[in-house]
Amino acid sequence: MKNYDPKNILISQHIPKCGGSSFDNILRKWFGLGFFTHYYNHKRQKPAKRIPFVNWFSNFKPVCVHGHFDKEKDGKGIFDYYPETTQIITFLRDPLEVQLSMYFYMRKLISEGSLYWQGEQIKEMKYGGDIDAWVEQRPLYMLRFLPEGINSSNYKEILQKYFVHIGIVEEFQQSVDVLAKKLGKQSVEVPLENTTKRDLNPSNASVKVFEENHKLEYNIYNFAFKKMINDQ
């Protein structure tokens, strides 16, 4: 991974269901007035906007922007909003855990009447709520939040080119400890937030289908996991 330069903007890519809510509080403590968020408001159909760094950066160094940069969703990714980006951080999670966490989280929001997509309320789960169909058929969005063009041949090169650190949700505290050293910050205890109870499990057959369909995501996750452990 590359070395952090506090004179340049740090982008924190929040991949959904990968500990972003907990990580948000840590970044706020570390960056103070230099911390900004980047999220699309689906209920109000309000897209995120670029932060005018020309004015802000001189007053609030270092700067970190944390949020969902999803080109497939709003037509713009990290490098569309911030073409000057040279350093990124993110957290990854076991791909199956991401898929399952999203299932239970969306089910919870639907039951509360608080799930919206592009201005419309979502009232029913896809696939009729069948967890096996969800695991086998629902696209896994992890690659959407990584630099464009990443594939099985170049993922190691791309990750090392752009990322200062890739944390692992399953090793959250250790990941934060390592990142703190890289950023020259004091590590903090990781708060546990935005967790959802589970009451179902997918079948073994569905899990096998999922793993076969998402080999690249698992390769990326395993590569990042080893890098994080080696950095301790």
XYZ file of C-alpha atoms in Angstrom:
232
model
C 0.000 0.000 0.000
C 1.127 3.568 -0.558
C 2.291 6.034 2.081
C -0.128 8.671 3.388
C 0.528 12.311 2.530
C -1.441 14.681 4.832
C -1.029 17.498 2.310
C -3.311 15.649 -0.110
C -7.006 14.808 0.178
C -7.812 11.410 1.681
C -10.901 9.673 0.292
C -12.605 7.112 2.554
C -14.717 4.837 0.380
C -17.587 3.491 2.469
C -18.659 0.183 0.956
C -22.172 -0.554 2.316
C -22.353 -3.044 5.198
C -18.592 -2.882 5.721
C -18.431 -1.027 9.010
C -18.771 2.463 7.588
C -21.041 3.808 10.330
C -18.588 2.806 13.047
C -15.639 4.072 11.024
C -17.385 7.415 10.468
C -17.077 8.288 14.173
C -13.391 7.406 14.217
C -12.623 9.600 11.221
C -14.550 12.494 12.761
C -12.341 12.300 15.849
C -9.172 12.150 13.769
C -9.929 14.891 11.235
C -12.235 17.269 13.093
C -13.243 20.201 10.879
C -11.374 18.586 8.023
C -13.878 15.702 7.883
C -16.651 15.734 5.254
C -19.297 13.209 4.209
C -20.462 12.205 0.729
C -23.853 10.468 0.521
C -26.763 10.357 -1.929
C -30.119 11.001 -0.224
C -32.457 8.509 -1.888
C -35.606 9.700 -0.135
C -35.168 13.267 -1.364
C -33.304 12.307 -4.551
C -30.524 14.642 -3.514
C -27.089 13.702 -4.900
C -23.856 14.333 -3.036
C -21.783 17.349 -4.053
C -18.076 17.963 -4.407
C -16.502 19.812 -1.477
C -14.825 23.060 -2.614
C -11.352 22.171 -1.413
C -9.705 25.218 -2.921
C -11.147 27.236 -0.039
C -11.402 24.593 2.662
C -8.080 22.876 2.313
C -5.981 25.864 3.317
C -7.875 26.138 6.615
C -8.582 22.540 7.564
C -5.627 20.283 6.874
C -5.610 17.356 6.664
C -8.898 16.669 4.859
C -10.852 13.425 4.619
C -14.037 12.809 2.609
C -15.998 9.729 3.675
C -19.002 8.217 1.919
C -20.504 6.149 -0.875
C -18.854 6.816 -4.229
C -20.918 4.604 -6.536
C -20.704 5.367 -10.254
C -23.382 2.836 -11.150
C -25.868 4.540 -8.839
C -25.409 8.246 -9.562
C -23.215 8.283 -12.666
C -20.108 9.485 -10.844
C -17.329 7.736 -8.968
C -14.411 8.963 -6.850
C -12.387 10.224 -9.795
C -15.371 12.038 -11.310
C -15.930 14.027 -8.117
C -12.260 14.329 -7.177
C -9.974 13.740 -10.176
C -7.028 14.818 -8.027
C -7.454 11.755 -5.780
C -4.215 9.888 -5.127
C -4.983 8.157 -1.825
C -7.954 6.100 -0.680
C -8.863 4.048 2.374
C -11.705 1.555 2.790
C -12.920 -1.467 4.727
C -13.749 -4.854 3.226
C -15.727 -7.723 4.661
C -16.127 -11.391 3.820
C -18.240 -11.157 0.625
C -20.895 -13.584 1.861
C -21.209 -11.612 5.096
C -21.787 -8.451 3.064
C -24.535 -10.162 1.081
C -26.244 -11.499 4.198
C -25.873 -8.279 6.152
C -27.566 -6.359 3.364
C -30.424 -8.866 3.316
C -31.236 -8.419 6.996
C -30.620 -4.683 6.966
C -32.976 -4.083 4.043
C -35.598 -6.356 5.576
C -35.402 -4.301 8.773
C -35.738 -0.981 6.923
C -38.704 -2.253 4.916
C -40.459 -3.355 8.106
C -39.894 0.157 9.497
C -41.104 1.828 6.300
C -37.825 3.690 5.934
C -36.254 2.175 2.803
C -36.172 4.471 -0.245
C -34.555 4.232 -3.656
C -34.445 7.230 -6.005
C -37.396 8.883 -4.311
C -39.651 5.826 -4.075
C -40.379 3.805 -0.955
C -39.428 0.133 -1.210
C -42.067 -2.056 0.411
C -41.083 -5.595 -0.566
C -37.886 -7.616 -0.542
C -36.516 -8.852 -3.843
C -36.946 -12.559 -4.600
C -39.917 -12.594 -2.239
C -37.520 -12.552 0.687
C -36.053 -15.952 -0.242
C -32.603 -15.860 1.318
C -31.192 -18.547 -0.979
C -32.318 -16.660 -4.077
C -30.872 -13.477 -2.585
C -27.500 -15.128 -2.025
C -27.372 -16.809 -5.437
C -28.898 -14.151 -7.674
C -28.488 -10.685 -6.168
C -25.438 -8.855 -7.566
C -22.622 -8.252 -5.093
C -21.735 -4.575 -5.324
C -18.203 -4.568 -3.865
C -16.494 -4.056 -7.221
C -18.653 -0.989 -7.916
C -16.866 0.807 -5.092
C -13.344 -0.010 -6.244
C -11.445 1.757 -9.066
C -12.852 1.084 -12.511
C -11.262 -1.632 -14.580
C -10.194 -3.787 -11.653
C -10.043 -7.457 -12.630
C -8.427 -10.772 -11.745
C -5.205 -9.801 -13.512
C -4.611 -6.308 -12.126
C -6.331 -6.094 -8.733
C -3.110 -6.257 -6.704
C -1.478 -3.518 -8.765
C -4.532 -1.231 -8.607
C -5.056 -1.657 -4.864
C -1.414 -0.884 -4.108
C -1.456 2.111 -6.461
C -4.397 3.935 -4.879
C -4.928 2.633 -1.340
C -3.153 3.777 1.792
C -5.003 1.141 3.781
C -7.718 -1.467 3.378
C -9.194 -2.481 6.693
C -10.998 -5.739 7.408
C -14.308 -5.741 9.275
C -13.562 -9.109 10.859
C -10.388 -7.572 12.316
C -11.809 -4.099 12.887
C -9.804 -3.023 15.926
C -6.526 -4.279 14.503
C -7.299 -2.547 11.214
C -7.944 0.750 12.974
C -4.751 0.379 15.004
C -2.721 -0.124 11.820
C -4.408 2.776 10.044
C -3.822 5.084 13.006
C -0.082 4.493 12.698
C -0.178 5.153 8.962
C -2.053 8.435 9.424
C -0.070 9.554 12.455
C -3.184 9.445 14.650
C -3.902 7.978 18.064
C -5.887 4.764 17.811
C -9.332 4.633 19.414
C -11.627 1.855 20.530
C -13.949 0.760 17.750
C -17.642 1.425 18.464
C -20.119 -1.194 17.253
C -22.958 0.473 15.351
C -25.680 -0.274 12.825
C -25.848 -4.001 13.548
C -28.900 -6.092 12.604
C -30.085 -9.350 14.169
C -30.266 -12.462 11.992
C -32.726 -15.337 12.171
C -32.045 -17.241 8.929
C -29.144 -18.923 7.182
C -28.708 -19.717 3.492
C -28.342 -23.307 2.391
C -24.897 -24.795 1.829
C -25.757 -25.205 -1.849
C -26.520 -21.484 -2.187
C -23.275 -20.577 -0.431
C -21.321 -22.704 -2.902
C -23.033 -20.965 -5.831
C -22.204 -17.592 -4.304
C -18.533 -18.438 -3.782
C -18.227 -19.690 -7.351
C -19.802 -16.508 -8.717
C -17.612 -14.127 -6.725
C -14.077 -15.456 -6.936
C -12.596 -12.040 -7.749
C -14.213 -10.436 -4.716
C -12.811 -13.193 -2.510
C -9.352 -12.782 -4.051
C -9.426 -9.053 -3.339
C -10.668 -9.608 0.211
C -8.015 -12.242 0.961
C -5.242 -10.092 -0.528
C -6.284 -7.101 1.594
C -6.578 -9.291 4.689
C -2.995 -10.549 4.311
C -1.713 -7.011 3.687
C -3.398 -5.708 6.825
C -2.003 -8.550 8.964
C 1.503 -8.002 7.578
C 1.296 -4.281 8.390
C 0.712 -4.897 12.113
